[in-house]
mmCIF file with all atom_site columns, C-alpha atoms in Angstrom:
data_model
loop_
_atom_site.group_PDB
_atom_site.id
_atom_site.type_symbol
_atom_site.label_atom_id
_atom_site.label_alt_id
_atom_site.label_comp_id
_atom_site.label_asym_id
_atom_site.label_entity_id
_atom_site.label_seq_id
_atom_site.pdbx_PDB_ins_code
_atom_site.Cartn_x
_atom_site.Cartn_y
_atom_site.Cartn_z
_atom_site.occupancy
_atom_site.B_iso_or_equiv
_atom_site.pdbx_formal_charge
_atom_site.auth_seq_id
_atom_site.auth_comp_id
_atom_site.auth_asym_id
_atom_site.auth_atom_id
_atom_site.pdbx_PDB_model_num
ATOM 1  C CA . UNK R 1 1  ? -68.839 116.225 -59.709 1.00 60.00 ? 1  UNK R CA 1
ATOM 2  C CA . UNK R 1 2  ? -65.403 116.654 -58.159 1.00 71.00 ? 2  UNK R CA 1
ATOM 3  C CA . UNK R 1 3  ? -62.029 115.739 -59.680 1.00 85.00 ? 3  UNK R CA 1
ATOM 4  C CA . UNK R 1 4  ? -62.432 111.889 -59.130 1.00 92.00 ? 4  UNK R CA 1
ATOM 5  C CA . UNK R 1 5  ? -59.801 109.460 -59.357 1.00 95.00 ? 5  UNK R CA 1
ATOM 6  C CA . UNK R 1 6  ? -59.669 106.570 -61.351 1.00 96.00 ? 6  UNK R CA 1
ATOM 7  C CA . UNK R 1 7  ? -59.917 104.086 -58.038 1.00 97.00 ? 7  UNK R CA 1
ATOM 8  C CA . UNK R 1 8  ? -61.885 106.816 -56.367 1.00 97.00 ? 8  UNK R CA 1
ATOM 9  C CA . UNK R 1 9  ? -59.922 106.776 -53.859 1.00 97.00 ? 9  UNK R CA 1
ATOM 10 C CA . UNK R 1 10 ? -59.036 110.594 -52.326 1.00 97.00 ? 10 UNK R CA 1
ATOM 11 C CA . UNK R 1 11 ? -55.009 111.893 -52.394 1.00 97.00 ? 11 UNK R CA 1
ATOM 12 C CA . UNK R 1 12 ? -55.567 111.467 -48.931 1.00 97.00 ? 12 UNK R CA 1
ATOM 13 C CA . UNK R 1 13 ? -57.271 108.405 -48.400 1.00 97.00 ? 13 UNK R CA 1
ATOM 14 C CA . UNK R 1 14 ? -54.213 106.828 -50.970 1.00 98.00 ? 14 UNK R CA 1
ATOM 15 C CA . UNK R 1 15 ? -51.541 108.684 -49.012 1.00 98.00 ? 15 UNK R CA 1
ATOM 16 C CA . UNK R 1 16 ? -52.620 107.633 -46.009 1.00 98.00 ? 16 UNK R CA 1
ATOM 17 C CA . UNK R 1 17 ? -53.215 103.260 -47.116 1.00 98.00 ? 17 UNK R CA 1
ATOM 18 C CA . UNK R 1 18 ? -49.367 103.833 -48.227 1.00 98.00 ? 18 UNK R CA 1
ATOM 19 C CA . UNK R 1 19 ? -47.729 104.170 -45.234 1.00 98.00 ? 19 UNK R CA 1
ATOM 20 C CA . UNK R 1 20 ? -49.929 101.221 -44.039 1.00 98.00 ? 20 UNK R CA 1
ATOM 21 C CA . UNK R 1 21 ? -48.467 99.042  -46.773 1.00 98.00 ? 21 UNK R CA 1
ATOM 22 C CA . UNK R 1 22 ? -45.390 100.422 -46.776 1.00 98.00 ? 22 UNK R CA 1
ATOM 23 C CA . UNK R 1 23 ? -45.327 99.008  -43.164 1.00 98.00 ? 23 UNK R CA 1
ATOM 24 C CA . UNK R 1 24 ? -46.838 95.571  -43.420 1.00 97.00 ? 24 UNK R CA 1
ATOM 25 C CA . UNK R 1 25 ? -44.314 95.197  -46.927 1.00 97.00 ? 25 UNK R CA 1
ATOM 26 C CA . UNK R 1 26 ? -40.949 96.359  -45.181 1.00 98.00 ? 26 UNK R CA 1
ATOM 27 C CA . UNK R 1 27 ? -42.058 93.636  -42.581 1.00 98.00 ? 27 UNK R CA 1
ATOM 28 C CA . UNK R 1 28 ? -42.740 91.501  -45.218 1.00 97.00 ? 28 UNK R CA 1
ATOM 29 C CA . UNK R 1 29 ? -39.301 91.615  -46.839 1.00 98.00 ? 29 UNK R CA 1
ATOM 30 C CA . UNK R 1 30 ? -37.551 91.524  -43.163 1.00 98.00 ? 30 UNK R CA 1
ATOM 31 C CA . UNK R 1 31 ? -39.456 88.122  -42.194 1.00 98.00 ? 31 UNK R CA 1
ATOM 32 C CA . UNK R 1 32 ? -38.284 86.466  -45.846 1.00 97.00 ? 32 UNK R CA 1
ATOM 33 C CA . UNK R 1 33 ? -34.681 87.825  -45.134 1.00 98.00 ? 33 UNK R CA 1
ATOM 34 C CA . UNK R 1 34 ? -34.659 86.148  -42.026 1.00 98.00 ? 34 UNK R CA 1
ATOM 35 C CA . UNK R 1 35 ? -35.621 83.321  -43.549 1.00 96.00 ? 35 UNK R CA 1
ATOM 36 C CA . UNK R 1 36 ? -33.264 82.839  -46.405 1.00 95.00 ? 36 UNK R CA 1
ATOM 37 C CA . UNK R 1 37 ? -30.580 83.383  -43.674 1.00 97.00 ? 37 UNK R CA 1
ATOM 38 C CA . UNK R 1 38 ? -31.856 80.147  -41.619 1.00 95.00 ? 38 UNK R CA 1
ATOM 39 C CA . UNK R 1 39 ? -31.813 78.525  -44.921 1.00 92.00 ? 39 UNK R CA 1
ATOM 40 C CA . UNK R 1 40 ? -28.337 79.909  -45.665 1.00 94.00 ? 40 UNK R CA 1
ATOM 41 C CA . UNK R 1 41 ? -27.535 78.505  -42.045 1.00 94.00 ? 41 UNK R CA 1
ATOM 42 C CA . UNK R 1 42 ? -28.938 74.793  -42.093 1.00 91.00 ? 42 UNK R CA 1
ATOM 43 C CA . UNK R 1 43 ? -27.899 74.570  -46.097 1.00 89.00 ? 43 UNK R CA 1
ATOM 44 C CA . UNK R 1 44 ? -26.524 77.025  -48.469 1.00 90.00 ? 44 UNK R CA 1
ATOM 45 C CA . UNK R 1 45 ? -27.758 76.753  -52.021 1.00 88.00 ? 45 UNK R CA 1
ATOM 46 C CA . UNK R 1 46 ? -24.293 77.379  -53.039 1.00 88.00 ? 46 UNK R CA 1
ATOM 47 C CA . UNK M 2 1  ? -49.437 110.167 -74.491 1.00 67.00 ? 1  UNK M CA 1
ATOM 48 C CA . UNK M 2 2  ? -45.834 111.601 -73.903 1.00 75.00 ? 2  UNK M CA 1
ATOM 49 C CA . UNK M 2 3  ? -47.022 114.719 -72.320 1.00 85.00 ? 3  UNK M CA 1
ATOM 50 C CA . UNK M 2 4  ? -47.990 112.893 -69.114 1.00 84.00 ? 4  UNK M CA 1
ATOM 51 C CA . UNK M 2 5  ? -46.272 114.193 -66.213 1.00 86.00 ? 5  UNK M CA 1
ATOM 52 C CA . UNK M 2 6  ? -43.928 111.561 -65.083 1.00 88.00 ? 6  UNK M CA 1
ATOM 53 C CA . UNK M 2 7  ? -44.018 110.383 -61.302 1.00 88.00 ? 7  UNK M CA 1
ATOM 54 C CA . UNK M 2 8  ? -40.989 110.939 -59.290 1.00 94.00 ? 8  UNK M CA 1
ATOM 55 C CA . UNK M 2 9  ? -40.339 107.486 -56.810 1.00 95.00 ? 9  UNK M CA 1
ATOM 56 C CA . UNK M 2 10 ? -40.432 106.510 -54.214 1.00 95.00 ? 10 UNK M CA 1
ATOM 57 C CA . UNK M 2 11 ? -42.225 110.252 -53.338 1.00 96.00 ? 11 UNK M CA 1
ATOM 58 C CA . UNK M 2 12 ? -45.070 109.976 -55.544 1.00 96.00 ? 12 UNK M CA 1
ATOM 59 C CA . UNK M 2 13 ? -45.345 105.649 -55.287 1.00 97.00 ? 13 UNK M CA 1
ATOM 60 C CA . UNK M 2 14 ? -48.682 106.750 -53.268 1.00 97.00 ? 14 UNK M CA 1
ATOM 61 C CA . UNK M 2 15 ? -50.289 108.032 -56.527 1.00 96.00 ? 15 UNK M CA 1
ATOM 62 C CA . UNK M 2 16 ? -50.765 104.017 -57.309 1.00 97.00 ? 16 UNK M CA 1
ATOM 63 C CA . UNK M 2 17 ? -54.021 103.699 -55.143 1.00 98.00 ? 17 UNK M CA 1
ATOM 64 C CA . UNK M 2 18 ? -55.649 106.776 -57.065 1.00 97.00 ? 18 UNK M CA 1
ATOM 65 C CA . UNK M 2 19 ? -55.508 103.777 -60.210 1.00 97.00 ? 19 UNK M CA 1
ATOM 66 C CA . UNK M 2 20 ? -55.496 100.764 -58.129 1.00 98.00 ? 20 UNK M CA 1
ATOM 67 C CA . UNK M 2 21 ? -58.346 100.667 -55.500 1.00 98.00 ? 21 UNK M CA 1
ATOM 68 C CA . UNK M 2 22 ? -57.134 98.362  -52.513 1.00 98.00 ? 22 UNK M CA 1
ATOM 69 C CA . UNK M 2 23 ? -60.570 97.539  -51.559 1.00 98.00 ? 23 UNK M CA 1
ATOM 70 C CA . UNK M 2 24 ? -60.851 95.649  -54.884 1.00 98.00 ? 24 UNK M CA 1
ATOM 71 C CA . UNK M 2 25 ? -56.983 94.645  -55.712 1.00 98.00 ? 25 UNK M CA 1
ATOM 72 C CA . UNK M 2 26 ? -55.190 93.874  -52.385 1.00 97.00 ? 26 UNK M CA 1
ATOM 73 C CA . UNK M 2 27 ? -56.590 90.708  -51.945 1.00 98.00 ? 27 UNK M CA 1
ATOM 74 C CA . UNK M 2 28 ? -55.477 89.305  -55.337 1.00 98.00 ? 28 UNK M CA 1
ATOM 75 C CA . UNK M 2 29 ? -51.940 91.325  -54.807 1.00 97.00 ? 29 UNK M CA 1
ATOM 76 C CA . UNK M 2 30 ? -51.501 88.772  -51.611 1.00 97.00 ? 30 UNK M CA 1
ATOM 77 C CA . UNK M 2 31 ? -52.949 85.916  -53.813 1.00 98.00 ? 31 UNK M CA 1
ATOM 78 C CA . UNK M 2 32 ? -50.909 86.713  -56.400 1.00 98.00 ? 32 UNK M CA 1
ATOM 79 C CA . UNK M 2 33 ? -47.435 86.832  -53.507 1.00 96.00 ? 33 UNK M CA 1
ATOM 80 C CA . UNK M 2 34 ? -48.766 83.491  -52.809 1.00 97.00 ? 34 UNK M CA 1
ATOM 81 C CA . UNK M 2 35 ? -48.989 81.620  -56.152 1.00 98.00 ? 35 UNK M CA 1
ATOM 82 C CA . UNK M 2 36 ? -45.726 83.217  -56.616 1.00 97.00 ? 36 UNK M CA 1
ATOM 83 C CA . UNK M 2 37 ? -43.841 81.703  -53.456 1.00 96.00 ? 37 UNK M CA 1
ATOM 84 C CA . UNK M 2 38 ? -45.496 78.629  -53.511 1.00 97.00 ? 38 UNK M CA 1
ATOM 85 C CA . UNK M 2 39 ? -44.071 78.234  -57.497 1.00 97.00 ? 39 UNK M CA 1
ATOM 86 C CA . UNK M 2 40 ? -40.684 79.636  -56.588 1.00 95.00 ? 40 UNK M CA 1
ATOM 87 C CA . UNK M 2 41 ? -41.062 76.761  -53.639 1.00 95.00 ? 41 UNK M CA 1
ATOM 88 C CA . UNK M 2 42 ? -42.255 74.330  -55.999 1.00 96.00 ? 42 UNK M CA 1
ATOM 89 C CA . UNK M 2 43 ? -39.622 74.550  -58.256 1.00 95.00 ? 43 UNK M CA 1
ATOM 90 C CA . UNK M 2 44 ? -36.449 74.811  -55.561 1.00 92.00 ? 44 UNK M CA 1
ATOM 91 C CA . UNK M 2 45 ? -37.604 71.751  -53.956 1.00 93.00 ? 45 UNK M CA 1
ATOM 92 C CA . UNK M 2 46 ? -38.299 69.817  -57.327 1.00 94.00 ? 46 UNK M CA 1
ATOM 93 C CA . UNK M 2 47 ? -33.898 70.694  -58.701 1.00 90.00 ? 47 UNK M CA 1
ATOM 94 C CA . UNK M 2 48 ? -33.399 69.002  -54.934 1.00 83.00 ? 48 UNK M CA 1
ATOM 95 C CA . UNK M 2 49 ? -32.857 71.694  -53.200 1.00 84.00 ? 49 UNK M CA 1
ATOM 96 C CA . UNK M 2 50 ? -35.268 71.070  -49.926 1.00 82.00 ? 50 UNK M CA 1
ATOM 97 C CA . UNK M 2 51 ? -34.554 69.294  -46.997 1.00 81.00 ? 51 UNK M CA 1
ATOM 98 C CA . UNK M 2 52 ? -31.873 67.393  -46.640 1.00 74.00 ? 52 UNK M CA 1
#
């Protein structure tokens, strides 16, 4: 039996989900920024 | 245990999914977002600040 690893997933099979989530996170973080700045627009927190 | 090679990020963040299998885990990773934002909601609108 091959090397397996411990999620069984393959280096390349994990490399390649990465750059999937790597994608859907970065738009994840830009869609929150946006909307702390319409919160920062209609009402500051500070 | 200190002998193991330690990972060099953000190159080698990848080498999560050879522990962590998404097929099983990345549903409760969004669940878990979720119960998070709606607490962090929960508790800015409960010290007032929501809608004015």
């Amino acid at each position: 039996m091959a090397e397996q690893s411990l999620s069984g997933l393959t280096e390349q099979q994990a490399k390649e989900f990465h750059e999937q989530f790597k994608v859907t996170y970065t738009a994840f973080v830009g869609l929150a920024a946006l909307a702390h700045l319409f919160v920062i627009a209609a009402n500051p927190w500070w | 245990m200190s002998d193991v090679a330690k990972p060099k990020n953000p190159e080698e963040d990848w080498k999560i999914w050879l522990v962590v299998n998404p097929a099983n885990w990345l549903m409760p990773i969004f669940y878990a977002l979720l119960l998070l934002a709606i607490a962090v909601h929960a508790v800015l609108f409960s010290v007032g600040i929501g809608f004015q």
